[in-house]
mmCIF file of C-alpha atoms in Angstrom:
data_model
loop_
_atom_site.group_PDB
_atom_site.id
_atom_site.type_symbol
_atom_site.label_atom_id
_atom_site.label_comp_id
_atom_site.label_asym_id
_atom_site.label_seq_id
_atom_site.Cartn_x
_atom_site.Cartn_y
_atom_site.Cartn_z
ATOM 1 C CA MET V 1 -174.100 58.335 -275.791
ATOM 2 C CA PRO V 2 -175.788 55.671 -273.484
ATOM 3 C CA THR V 3 -176.452 56.347 -269.635
ATOM 4 C CA ALA V 4 -176.554 53.902 -267.124
ATOM 5 C CA ALA V 5 -180.044 52.742 -266.018
ATOM 6 C CA PRO V 6 -180.924 53.469 -262.495
ATOM 7 C CA GLY V 7 -180.864 50.779 -260.265
ATOM 8 C CA ARG V 8 -183.071 50.062 -257.294
ATOM 9 C CA GLY V 9 -182.437 52.649 -254.692
ATOM 10 C CA CYS V 10 -180.192 54.396 -256.610
ATOM 11 C CA ALA V 11 -179.882 58.299 -256.280
ATOM 12 C CA PRO V 12 -181.686 60.606 -259.175
ATOM 13 C CA ALA V 13 -179.562 61.233 -262.190
ATOM 14 C CA ARG V 14 -177.814 64.544 -260.938
ATOM 15 C CA ALA V 15 -177.366 63.389 -257.592
ATOM 16 C CA ARG V 16 -175.326 60.405 -258.872
ATOM 17 C CA LEU V 17 -172.523 62.980 -259.858
ATOM 18 C CA TRP V 18 -171.957 64.459 -256.823
ATOM 19 C CA PRO V 19 -169.799 61.865 -255.217
ATOM 20 C CA LEU V 20 -167.790 62.018 -258.437
ATOM 21 C CA TYR V 21 -167.159 65.661 -258.359
ATOM 22 C CA ALA V 22 -166.454 64.942 -254.722
ATOM 23 C CA ALA V 23 -163.649 62.429 -255.986
ATOM 24 C CA GLY V 24 -162.257 65.329 -258.178
ATOM 25 C CA PHE V 25 -162.057 67.630 -255.048
ATOM 26 C CA THR V 26 -159.985 64.578 -253.415
ATOM 27 C CA THR V 27 -157.591 64.439 -255.981
ATOM 28 C CA ALA V 28 -156.715 67.884 -255.962
ATOM 29 C CA PHE V 29 -156.773 68.643 -252.474
ATOM 30 C CA GLY V 30 -154.281 65.386 -251.862
ATOM 31 C CA ALA V 31 -151.988 66.988 -254.552
ATOM 32 C CA HIS V 32 -151.942 70.575 -253.496
ATOM 33 C CA GLY V 33 -152.776 70.180 -249.644
ATOM 34 C CA VAL V 34 -149.805 68.163 -249.073
ATOM 35 C CA ALA V 35 -147.478 69.619 -251.588
ATOM 36 C CA ALA V 36 -147.895 73.222 -250.240
ATOM 37 C CA ASN V 37 -147.062 71.954 -246.748
ATOM 38 C CA LEU V 38 -144.184 69.425 -247.108
ATOM 39 C CA GLY V 39 -141.811 72.181 -246.669
ATOM 40 C CA ARG V 40 -141.968 72.310 -243.157
ATOM 41 C CA PHE V 41 -141.648 68.586 -242.673
ATOM 42 C CA THR V 42 -138.557 68.583 -244.790
ATOM 43 C CA ALA V 43 -136.763 71.325 -243.260
ATOM 44 C CA GLY V 44 -135.020 69.167 -240.632
ATOM 45 C CA HIS V 45 -133.757 66.583 -243.128
ATOM 46 C CA HIS V 46 -130.376 66.310 -244.645
ATOM 47 C CA ASP V 47 -130.683 67.902 -248.214
ATOM 48 C CA PRO V 48 -134.177 68.841 -247.732
ATOM 49 C CA LEU V 49 -134.710 70.414 -251.027
ATOM 50 C CA LEU V 50 -133.780 67.254 -252.453
ATOM 51 C CA VAL V 51 -136.261 65.297 -250.289
ATOM 52 C CA LEU V 52 -138.888 67.843 -250.753
ATOM 53 C CA GLY V 53 -138.717 67.367 -254.647
ATOM 54 C CA GLY V 54 -138.344 63.390 -254.323
ATOM 55 C CA LEU V 55 -141.901 63.427 -252.338
ATOM 56 C CA LEU V 56 -143.552 66.059 -254.841
ATOM 57 C CA ALA V 57 -142.355 63.914 -257.689
ATOM 58 C CA LEU V 58 -143.934 60.638 -256.376
ATOM 59 C CA TYR V 59 -147.692 61.823 -256.646
ATOM 60 C CA ASP V 60 -147.291 63.095 -260.067
ATOM 61 C CA GLY V 61 -144.768 60.460 -261.328
ATOM 62 C CA ALA V 62 -147.688 57.726 -260.151
ATOM 63 C CA GLU V 63 -150.108 59.655 -262.199
ATOM 64 C CA VAL V 64 -148.222 60.029 -265.293
ATOM 65 C CA LEU V 65 -147.521 56.364 -265.419
ATOM 66 C CA LEU V 66 -150.652 54.596 -264.240
ATOM 67 C CA LYS V 67 -153.760 56.784 -265.308
ATOM 68 C CA PRO V 68 -153.736 55.198 -268.561
ATOM 69 C CA VAL V 69 -153.380 52.004 -267.401
ATOM 70 C CA PHE V 70 -156.411 52.376 -264.832
ATOM 71 C CA GLY V 71 -158.218 54.085 -267.410
ATOM 72 C CA ALA V 72 -158.125 50.958 -269.777
ATOM 73 C CA LEU V 73 -159.231 49.097 -266.583
ATOM 74 C CA ALA V 74 -162.171 50.690 -265.953
ATOM 75 C CA ASP V 75 -163.237 50.065 -269.655
ATOM 76 C CA ARG V 76 -162.588 46.373 -268.927
ATOM 77 C CA ILE V 77 -164.285 45.821 -265.653
ATOM 78 C CA GLY V 78 -166.349 48.938 -265.279
ATOM 79 C CA GLY V 79 -165.556 52.531 -263.800
ATOM 80 C CA ARG V 80 -167.536 51.780 -260.071
ATOM 81 C CA PRO V 81 -164.888 49.129 -258.940
ATOM 82 C CA VAL V 82 -162.160 51.209 -260.159
ATOM 83 C CA LEU V 83 -163.552 54.371 -258.374
ATOM 84 C CA LEU V 84 -164.278 52.669 -254.999
ATOM 85 C CA GLY V 85 -160.899 50.790 -255.147
ATOM 86 C CA GLY V 86 -158.941 53.716 -255.761
ATOM 87 C CA LEU V 87 -160.856 55.819 -253.030
ATOM 88 C CA ALA V 88 -160.061 52.740 -250.598
ATOM 89 C CA ALA V 89 -156.514 52.775 -251.571
ATOM 90 C CA PHE V 90 -156.243 56.442 -251.206
ATOM 91 C CA ALA V 91 -157.759 56.577 -247.702
ATOM 92 C CA ALA V 92 -155.711 53.380 -246.802
ATOM 93 C CA SER V 93 -152.131 55.143 -247.766
ATOM 94 C CA SER V 94 -152.932 58.485 -245.881
ATOM 95 C CA LEU V 95 -153.712 56.406 -242.939
ATOM 96 C CA LEU V 96 -150.409 54.857 -243.085
ATOM 97 C CA PHE V 97 -148.560 58.165 -242.473
ATOM 98 C CA ALA V 98 -151.402 59.569 -240.180
ATOM 99 C CA VAL V 99 -150.808 56.503 -237.806
ATOM 100 C CA ALA V 100 -146.899 56.324 -237.745
ATOM 101 C CA ALA V 101 -145.584 59.750 -238.612
ATOM 102 C CA HIS V 102 -142.007 58.467 -239.954
ATOM 103 C CA THR V 103 -140.465 59.498 -243.103
ATOM 104 C CA SER V 104 -139.905 56.534 -244.689
ATOM 105 C CA LEU V 105 -143.839 55.894 -244.344
ATOM 106 C CA LEU V 106 -144.446 59.509 -245.703
ATOM 107 C CA TRP V 107 -142.651 58.156 -249.018
ATOM 108 C CA ALA V 108 -144.596 55.051 -248.974
ATOM 109 C CA ALA V 109 -147.808 57.112 -248.333
ATOM 110 C CA ARG V 110 -147.314 59.690 -250.884
ATOM 111 C CA LEU V 111 -146.511 56.859 -253.608
ATOM 112 C CA GLY V 112 -149.756 55.250 -252.599
ATOM 113 C CA GLN V 113 -151.737 58.447 -252.796
ATOM 114 C CA GLY V 114 -150.389 59.068 -256.374
ATOM 115 C CA ALA V 115 -151.037 55.417 -257.356
ATOM 116 C CA ALA V 116 -154.778 55.414 -256.015
ATOM 117 C CA ALA V 117 -155.488 58.780 -257.504
ATOM 118 C CA SER V 118 -154.449 57.514 -261.019
ATOM 119 C CA ALA V 119 -157.493 55.014 -260.405
ATOM 120 C CA PHE V 120 -160.368 57.069 -259.371
ATOM 121 C CA SER V 121 -159.370 60.247 -261.444
ATOM 122 C CA PRO V 122 -159.894 58.710 -264.717
ATOM 123 C CA ALA V 123 -162.482 56.540 -263.504
ATOM 124 C CA ALA V 124 -164.530 59.418 -262.313
ATOM 125 C CA SER V 125 -164.081 61.251 -265.428
ATOM 126 C CA ALA V 126 -165.410 58.103 -267.530
ATOM 127 C CA LEU V 127 -168.386 57.979 -265.099
ATOM 128 C CA VAL V 128 -169.374 61.504 -265.700
ATOM 129 C CA ALA V 129 -169.832 60.951 -269.190
ATOM 130 C CA ARG V 130 -171.389 57.518 -268.890
ATOM 131 C CA LEU V 131 -174.164 58.799 -266.443
ATOM 132 C CA ARG V 132 -175.154 61.888 -268.243
ATOM 133 C CA PRO V 133 -176.511 62.118 -271.982
ATOM 134 C CA ALA V 134 -174.034 63.616 -274.579
ATOM 135 C CA ALA V 135 -176.396 67.125 -274.617
ATOM 136 C CA ALA V 136 -175.596 67.858 -270.867
ATOM 137 C CA HIS V 137 -171.739 66.542 -271.040
ATOM 138 C CA GLY V 138 -170.642 70.209 -271.094
ATOM 139 C CA ARG V 139 -172.366 71.161 -267.891
ATOM 140 C CA ALA V 140 -171.237 67.913 -266.014
ATOM 141 C CA PHE V 141 -167.630 68.606 -266.902
ATOM 142 C CA GLY V 142 -167.826 71.986 -266.193
ATOM 143 C CA SER V 143 -169.209 71.169 -262.676
ATOM 144 C CA TYR V 144 -166.722 68.118 -262.297
ATOM 145 C CA GLY V 145 -163.753 71.028 -263.261
ATOM 146 C CA PHE V 146 -165.002 73.353 -260.621
ATOM 147 C CA PHE V 147 -164.659 71.230 -257.606
ATOM 148 C CA LYS V 148 -161.186 70.161 -258.994
ATOM 149 C CA SER V 149 -160.194 73.758 -258.880
ATOM 150 C CA ALA V 150 -161.885 74.033 -255.545
ATOM 151 C CA GLY V 151 -159.550 71.394 -254.150
ATOM 152 C CA HIS V 152 -156.609 73.182 -255.522
ATOM 153 C CA THR V 153 -157.460 76.131 -253.931
ATOM 154 C CA ALA V 154 -158.629 75.242 -250.921
ATOM 155 C CA GLY V 155 -155.861 72.428 -250.412
ATOM 156 C CA PRO V 156 -152.886 74.669 -249.667
ATOM 157 C CA LEU V 157 -155.230 76.880 -247.169
ATOM 158 C CA LEU V 158 -157.054 74.153 -245.479
ATOM 159 C CA GLY V 159 -154.137 72.061 -245.631
ATOM 160 C CA GLY V 160 -151.791 74.746 -243.618
ATOM 161 C CA LEU V 161 -154.574 75.251 -240.911
ATOM 162 C CA LEU V 162 -154.514 71.244 -240.206
ATOM 163 C CA VAL V 163 -150.732 71.482 -240.319
ATOM 164 C CA ALA V 164 -150.343 74.453 -237.876
ATOM 165 C CA GLY V 165 -152.870 72.684 -235.694
ATOM 166 C CA GLY V 166 -151.654 69.048 -235.341
ATOM 167 C CA GLY V 167 -148.799 68.542 -237.630
ATOM 168 C CA LEU V 168 -148.641 66.652 -241.255
ATOM 169 C CA PRO V 169 -150.143 63.434 -239.695
ATOM 170 C CA LEU V 170 -153.451 65.393 -239.026
ATOM 171 C CA LEU V 171 -153.479 66.424 -242.538
ATOM 172 C CA PHE V 172 -153.131 63.040 -244.019
ATOM 173 C CA GLY V 173 -155.763 61.877 -241.240
ATOM 174 C CA ALA V 174 -157.843 64.507 -242.543
ATOM 175 C CA MET V 175 -157.306 62.914 -246.091
ATOM 176 C CA THR V 176 -158.088 59.378 -244.575
ATOM 177 C CA ALA V 177 -161.499 60.692 -243.700
ATOM 178 C CA LEU V 178 -162.355 62.526 -246.964
ATOM 179 C CA ALA V 179 -161.411 59.673 -248.820
ATOM 180 C CA ALA V 180 -163.348 57.263 -247.096
ATOM 181 C CA SER V 181 -166.333 59.345 -246.786
ATOM 182 C CA VAL V 182 -166.380 59.783 -250.497
ATOM 183 C CA ALA V 183 -165.784 56.065 -251.182
ATOM 184 C CA VAL V 184 -168.837 55.256 -248.838
ATOM 185 C CA TRP V 185 -170.955 58.008 -250.528
ATOM 186 C CA ALA V 186 -170.076 56.730 -254.209
ATOM 187 C CA ALA V 187 -171.008 53.029 -253.143
ATOM 188 C CA LEU V 188 -174.324 54.269 -252.041
ATOM 189 C CA ALA V 189 -175.235 56.656 -254.818
ATOM 190 C CA VAL V 190 -173.130 55.707 -257.838
ATOM 191 C CA PRO V 191 -175.057 53.067 -259.836
ATOM 192 C CA ALA V 192 -173.122 50.274 -261.307
ATOM 193 C CA VAL V 193 -172.009 50.755 -264.981
ATOM 194 C CA PRO V 194 -171.369 47.829 -266.938
ATOM 195 C CA PRO V 195 -168.618 47.610 -269.284
ATOM 196 C CA LEU V 196 -169.783 47.872 -272.872
ATOM 197 C CA PRO V 197 -168.846 45.712 -275.406
ATOM 198 C CA ARG V 198 -165.449 46.572 -277.388
ATOM 199 C CA ALA V 199 -163.822 45.136 -280.343
ATOM 200 C CA ARG V 200 -160.288 43.553 -279.608
ATOM 201 C CA GLN V 201 -157.597 46.315 -279.860
ATOM 202 C CA THR V 202 -153.750 45.946 -280.362
ATOM 203 C CA VAL V 203 -151.110 48.434 -279.263
ATOM 204 C CA ALA V 204 -151.013 49.453 -282.946
ATOM 205 C CA ASP V 205 -154.866 50.151 -282.849
ATOM 206 C CA LEU V 206 -154.607 51.898 -279.931
ATOM 207 C CA ALA V 207 -151.700 54.104 -281.239
ATOM 208 C CA LYS V 208 -153.716 54.940 -284.340
ATOM 209 C CA ARG V 209 -157.026 55.947 -282.314
ATOM 210 C CA LEU V 210 -154.779 58.408 -279.887
ATOM 211 C CA ALA V 211 -153.208 60.149 -282.791
ATOM 212 C CA GLN V 212 -156.509 61.131 -284.495
ATOM 213 C CA GLY V 213 -157.485 64.650 -284.282
ATOM 214 C CA GLY V 214 -160.698 63.792 -282.265
ATOM 215 C CA PHE V 215 -158.182 62.956 -279.396
ATOM 216 C CA LEU V 216 -155.187 64.901 -280.262
ATOM 217 C CA ARG V 217 -156.612 68.510 -280.291
ATOM 218 C CA PRO V 218 -158.684 68.494 -276.991
ATOM 219 C CA THR V 219 -155.872 66.689 -275.529
ATOM 220 C CA ALA V 220 -153.257 69.346 -276.603
ATOM 221 C CA ALA V 221 -155.553 72.209 -275.665
ATOM 222 C CA LEU V 222 -155.836 70.755 -272.237
ATOM 223 C CA ALA V 223 -152.206 70.248 -271.856
ATOM 224 C CA LEU V 224 -151.547 73.862 -273.095
ATOM 225 C CA ALA V 225 -154.158 75.195 -270.649
ATOM 226 C CA THR V 226 -152.938 73.173 -267.863
ATOM 227 C CA ALA V 227 -148.973 74.269 -268.543
ATOM 228 C CA ALA V 228 -150.090 77.966 -268.344
ATOM 229 C CA LEU V 229 -152.064 77.621 -265.394
ATOM 230 C CA SER V 230 -149.205 75.610 -263.585
ATOM 231 C CA ALA V 231 -146.799 78.260 -264.776
ATOM 232 C CA ALA V 232 -148.701 81.121 -263.423
ATOM 233 C CA VAL V 233 -149.163 80.007 -260.270
ATOM 234 C CA GLY V 234 -145.585 79.240 -259.815
ATOM 235 C CA PHE V 235 -144.054 82.313 -261.327
ATOM 236 C CA LEU V 236 -146.666 85.200 -260.998
ATOM 237 C CA PRO V 237 -145.766 85.735 -257.386
ATOM 238 C CA VAL V 238 -142.189 86.016 -258.365
ATOM 239 C CA ALA V 239 -143.271 88.670 -260.955
ATOM 240 C CA GLY V 240 -145.286 90.317 -258.223
ATOM 241 C CA ALA V 241 -142.369 90.453 -256.100
ATOM 242 C CA ALA V 242 -140.603 92.121 -258.548
ATOM 243 C CA ALA V 243 -142.914 94.722 -259.379
ATOM 244 C CA ARG V 244 -142.852 95.323 -255.316
ATOM 245 C CA MET V 245 -146.079 93.708 -254.597
ATOM 246 C CA GLY V 246 -146.248 92.084 -251.130
ATOM 247 C CA PRO V 247 -147.132 88.554 -250.202
ATOM 248 C CA VAL V 248 -150.745 89.278 -249.400
ATOM 249 C CA ALA V 249 -150.791 91.375 -252.984
ATOM 250 C CA THR V 250 -149.084 88.680 -254.780
ATOM 251 C CA GLY V 251 -151.253 85.417 -252.738
ATOM 252 C CA ALA V 252 -154.652 87.306 -253.922
ATOM 253 C CA ALA V 253 -153.564 87.189 -257.577
ATOM 254 C CA VAL V 254 -152.861 83.711 -257.571
ATOM 255 C CA SER V 255 -156.312 83.249 -255.691
ATOM 256 C CA VAL V 256 -158.194 85.668 -258.573
ATOM 257 C CA LEU V 257 -156.657 83.330 -260.917
ATOM 258 C CA ALA V 258 -158.085 80.061 -259.198
ATOM 259 C CA VAL V 259 -161.413 81.591 -258.475
ATOM 260 C CA CYS V 260 -161.700 82.527 -262.194
ATOM 261 C CA ALA V 261 -160.826 79.262 -263.478
ATOM 262 C CA ALA V 262 -163.046 77.689 -261.145
ATOM 263 C CA LEU V 263 -166.260 79.769 -261.669
ATOM 264 C CA LEU V 264 -165.730 79.954 -265.859
ATOM 265 C CA GLN V 265 -166.043 76.101 -266.145
ATOM 266 C CA PRO V 266 -169.704 75.551 -265.274
ATOM 267 C CA TRP V 267 -170.746 78.424 -267.305
ATOM 268 C CA ALA V 268 -168.387 77.316 -270.340
ATOM 269 C CA GLY V 269 -170.163 73.945 -270.077
ATOM 270 C CA THR V 270 -173.532 74.884 -269.999
ATOM 271 C CA ALA V 271 -173.168 77.384 -272.956
ATOM 272 C CA LEU V 272 -172.037 74.406 -275.031
ATOM 273 C CA ASP V 273 -175.011 72.344 -273.917
ATOM 274 C CA ARG V 274 -177.143 75.017 -274.941
ATOM 275 C CA GLY V 275 -175.303 75.719 -278.215
ATOM 276 C CA ARG V 276 -174.164 79.037 -277.819
ATOM 277 C CA ILE V 277 -170.565 77.991 -278.135
ATOM 278 C CA THR V 278 -168.880 75.223 -280.086
ATOM 279 C CA THR V 279 -165.906 73.155 -278.899
ATOM 280 C CA GLY V 280 -163.478 74.423 -281.582
ATOM 281 C CA ALA V 281 -164.190 77.920 -281.104
ATOM 282 C CA GLY V 282 -164.571 78.078 -277.183
ATOM 283 C CA THR V 283 -161.518 76.255 -277.081
ATOM 284 C CA GLY V 284 -159.663 78.465 -279.678
ATOM 285 C CA THR V 285 -160.793 81.620 -277.459
ATOM 286 C CA GLY V 286 -159.607 80.225 -274.142
ATOM 287 C CA LEU V 287 -156.365 79.398 -275.487
ATOM 288 C CA ALA V 288 -156.240 82.907 -277.103
ATOM 289 C CA LEU V 289 -157.082 84.656 -273.575
ATOM 290 C CA THR V 290 -154.571 82.510 -271.856
ATOM 291 C CA ALA V 291 -151.806 83.219 -274.216
ATOM 292 C CA ALA V 292 -152.890 87.000 -273.823
ATOM 293 C CA GLY V 293 -152.509 86.443 -269.934
ATOM 294 C CA LEU V 294 -149.274 85.161 -270.127
ATOM 295 C CA ALA V 295 -148.220 87.895 -272.312
ATOM 296 C CA LEU V 296 -149.134 90.530 -269.981
ATOM 297 C CA ALA V 297 -147.370 88.844 -267.155
ATOM 298 C CA ALA V 298 -144.120 89.664 -269.308
ATOM 299 C CA PHE V 299 -145.123 93.690 -268.118
ATOM 300 C CA PRO V 300 -143.610 94.861 -265.201
ATOM 301 C CA GLY V 301 -145.906 96.714 -262.835
ATOM 302 C CA PRO V 302 -149.016 95.007 -260.622
ATOM 303 C CA ALA V 303 -151.447 95.894 -263.264
ATOM 304 C CA GLY V 304 -149.709 93.144 -265.506
ATOM 305 C CA VAL V 305 -149.858 90.394 -262.942
ATOM 306 C CA LEU V 306 -153.337 90.912 -261.692
ATOM 307 C CA VAL V 307 -154.891 91.152 -265.343
ATOM 308 C CA ALA V 308 -152.583 88.209 -266.122
ATOM 309 C CA ALA V 309 -154.188 86.227 -263.273
ATOM 310 C CA VAL V 310 -157.750 87.085 -264.685
ATOM 311 C CA LEU V 311 -157.145 86.128 -268.347
ATOM 312 C CA VAL V 312 -155.169 83.053 -267.623
ATOM 313 C CA GLY V 313 -157.908 81.630 -265.230
ATOM 314 C CA ALA V 314 -160.617 82.741 -267.543
ATOM 315 C CA GLY V 315 -159.013 80.982 -270.690
ATOM 316 C CA THR V 316 -158.226 77.711 -268.642
ATOM 317 C CA GLY V 317 -161.816 77.757 -267.261
ATOM 318 C CA LEU V 318 -162.931 78.004 -270.660
ATOM 319 C CA VAL V 319 -160.638 75.245 -272.175
ATOM 320 C CA THR V 320 -160.963 72.627 -269.539
ATOM 321 C CA PRO V 321 -164.901 71.606 -269.742
ATOM 322 C CA LEU V 322 -164.757 71.794 -273.559
ATOM 323 C CA GLY V 323 -161.865 69.550 -273.772
ATOM 324 C CA PHE V 324 -163.275 66.935 -271.948
ATOM 325 C CA ALA V 325 -166.651 67.019 -273.550
ATOM 326 C CA ALA V 326 -164.847 66.941 -276.934
ATOM 327 C CA LEU V 327 -163.126 63.856 -275.825
ATOM 328 C CA ALA V 328 -166.209 62.080 -274.631
ATOM 329 C CA ALA V 329 -167.973 63.089 -277.710
ATOM 330 C CA SER V 330 -165.364 61.424 -279.961
ATOM 331 C CA THR V 331 -164.507 58.416 -277.976
ATOM 332 C CA PRO V 332 -166.537 55.042 -278.193
ATOM 333 C CA PRO V 333 -168.380 54.520 -275.141
ATOM 334 C CA GLY V 334 -166.687 51.346 -274.434
ATOM 335 C CA ARG V 335 -163.101 53.185 -274.618
ATOM 336 C CA LEU V 336 -164.024 56.188 -272.504
ATOM 337 C CA GLY V 337 -161.775 55.002 -269.327
ATOM 338 C CA ALA V 338 -158.661 54.557 -271.531
ATOM 339 C CA THR V 339 -159.520 58.067 -273.461
ATOM 340 C CA MET V 340 -159.807 60.113 -270.225
ATOM 341 C CA GLY V 341 -156.605 58.459 -268.571
ATOM 342 C CA SER V 342 -154.597 59.305 -271.616
ATOM 343 C CA ALA V 343 -155.850 62.632 -271.754
ATOM 344 C CA GLU V 344 -155.244 63.034 -268.159
ATOM 345 C CA LEU V 345 -151.527 62.036 -269.176
ATOM 346 C CA GLY V 346 -151.603 64.747 -271.269
ATOM 347 C CA ARG V 347 -152.448 67.092 -268.530
ATOM 348 C CA GLU V 348 -150.064 65.864 -266.335
ATOM 349 C CA LEU V 349 -147.083 66.548 -268.845
ATOM 350 C CA GLY V 350 -148.394 69.969 -269.187
ATOM 351 C CA ASP V 351 -148.569 70.578 -265.764
ATOM 352 C CA ALA V 352 -144.860 69.821 -265.628
ATOM 353 C CA GLY V 353 -143.831 71.414 -268.992
ATOM 354 C CA GLY V 354 -145.141 74.797 -268.603
ATOM 355 C CA PRO V 355 -142.921 75.685 -265.482
ATOM 356 C CA LEU V 356 -139.971 74.128 -267.050
ATOM 357 C CA VAL V 357 -140.315 76.190 -270.541
ATOM 358 C CA VAL V 358 -140.609 79.425 -268.304
ATOM 359 C CA ALA V 359 -137.802 78.462 -265.880
ATOM 360 C CA GLY V 360 -135.543 77.497 -268.816
ATOM 361 C CA VAL V 361 -136.021 80.601 -270.850
ATOM 362 C CA ALA V 362 -135.846 82.859 -267.757
ATOM 363 C CA ALA V 363 -132.660 81.494 -266.749
ATOM 364 C CA ALA V 364 -130.922 82.318 -270.107
ATOM 365 C CA THR V 365 -132.425 85.503 -270.230
ATOM 366 C CA THR V 366 -135.279 87.239 -267.941
ATOM 367 C CA LEU V 367 -138.787 86.309 -266.478
ATOM 368 C CA ALA V 368 -140.365 88.193 -268.995
ATOM 369 C CA ALA V 369 -139.088 86.671 -271.813
ATOM 370 C CA GLY V 370 -140.041 82.971 -270.262
ATOM 371 C CA PHE V 371 -143.409 84.104 -269.942
ATOM 372 C CA ALA V 372 -143.507 85.641 -273.563
ATOM 373 C CA ALA V 373 -142.070 81.979 -274.645
ATOM 374 C CA LEU V 374 -145.142 79.994 -273.115
ATOM 375 C CA ALA V 375 -147.308 82.910 -274.295
ATOM 376 C CA ALA V 376 -146.073 82.398 -278.142
ATOM 377 C CA VAL V 377 -146.646 78.415 -277.868
ATOM 378 C CA THR V 378 -150.027 78.797 -276.431
ATOM 379 C CA ALA V 379 -150.747 81.306 -279.229
ATOM 380 C CA ALA V 380 -149.841 78.931 -281.518
ATOM 381 C CA GLY V 381 -151.818 76.163 -279.977
ATOM 382 C CA ALA V 382 -155.038 78.528 -280.460
ATOM 383 C CA LEU V 383 -154.248 79.034 -284.057
ATOM 384 C CA ALA V 384 -153.821 75.390 -284.678
ATOM 385 C CA VAL V 385 -157.348 74.503 -282.905
ATOM 386 C CA ARG V 386 -158.995 77.389 -284.967
ATOM 387 C CA ARG V 387 -157.687 76.223 -288.097
ATOM 388 C CA SER V 388 -158.412 72.446 -287.500
ATOM 389 C CA HIS V 389 -161.991 73.220 -286.935
ATOM 390 C CA ALA V 390 -162.510 75.378 -289.599
ATOM 391 C CA ARG V 391 -161.478 72.653 -292.327
ATOM 392 C CA PRO V 392 -164.467 71.073 -293.814
#
């Protein structure tokens, strides 16, 4: 896959990726840092849970609708303008509430943040692929995933500290500074990557391309891994409380999950680049580990919760960089933005669907049955991936 030629004054090859990694951290921090602290702001409102649910849905809803659109735009005009425009829009949306802390502006700011993240997130993924040769995609996507996981992990903690020190406006002010800084950094370090020639594509052509195994297999694996991660983060503390674990212990279990997911991604990507694993075998193994972790979460007791956290974290950390590397390898370079945007849509659906599966089954039976149901779906995905890659 072609890489961009360095322009005059551009940073060295690997240094160009660091602003893209920072962009991944920004979108993850923006999603979880605010989501974990909105409850304090909405507590004094009429129907606080309804207000909280609406504010949480705005960010993710905008991403679900707009990521494929902005991914296609990145293919048309180049990833760099979409990246910079999205980061600037994220900073402006955050500043809106930081300056005037009013509930109506919070709705507008949260919607603006979600729309802006929908722009710079798939653009950053596409640029990671364009700026590195195919032989280095595993490590590049592993590092990108590491920083996104770091944003997910640090968001609730750092966001809580900022809210405790100056309220929600201070958190939005910090996100304004973060997004603006990353935008300036990207403008200086990321080279202009011109759009590549593309054949004219109809809606039917797009649907046909997205229905091919080269897109469906890694996207489904990413969706299953994200579903398991989201469900584990939400429901492992509930399982821990039922096992008489205190809030510190359950919080530590979730932190272990996040750390395992973050640390394994660069290792998995490097192993792929060096030929130690393949995308098919690695993805199947990652989903199998994830399914085993969900199954263990169904067993009562602290040991089940802690081992489940390790396995789910390790499994999702293995699947994520391999899935994105497989997408990059099977996509024409001129369609990377649309592919990454559509794959991110699959992840968002998994992010919402995993907790819904566990909650729906648990409401009718028990939480253990909810975990077992999602484990069965994930295990079926692991078998499907292995069989599909085993075919000639």
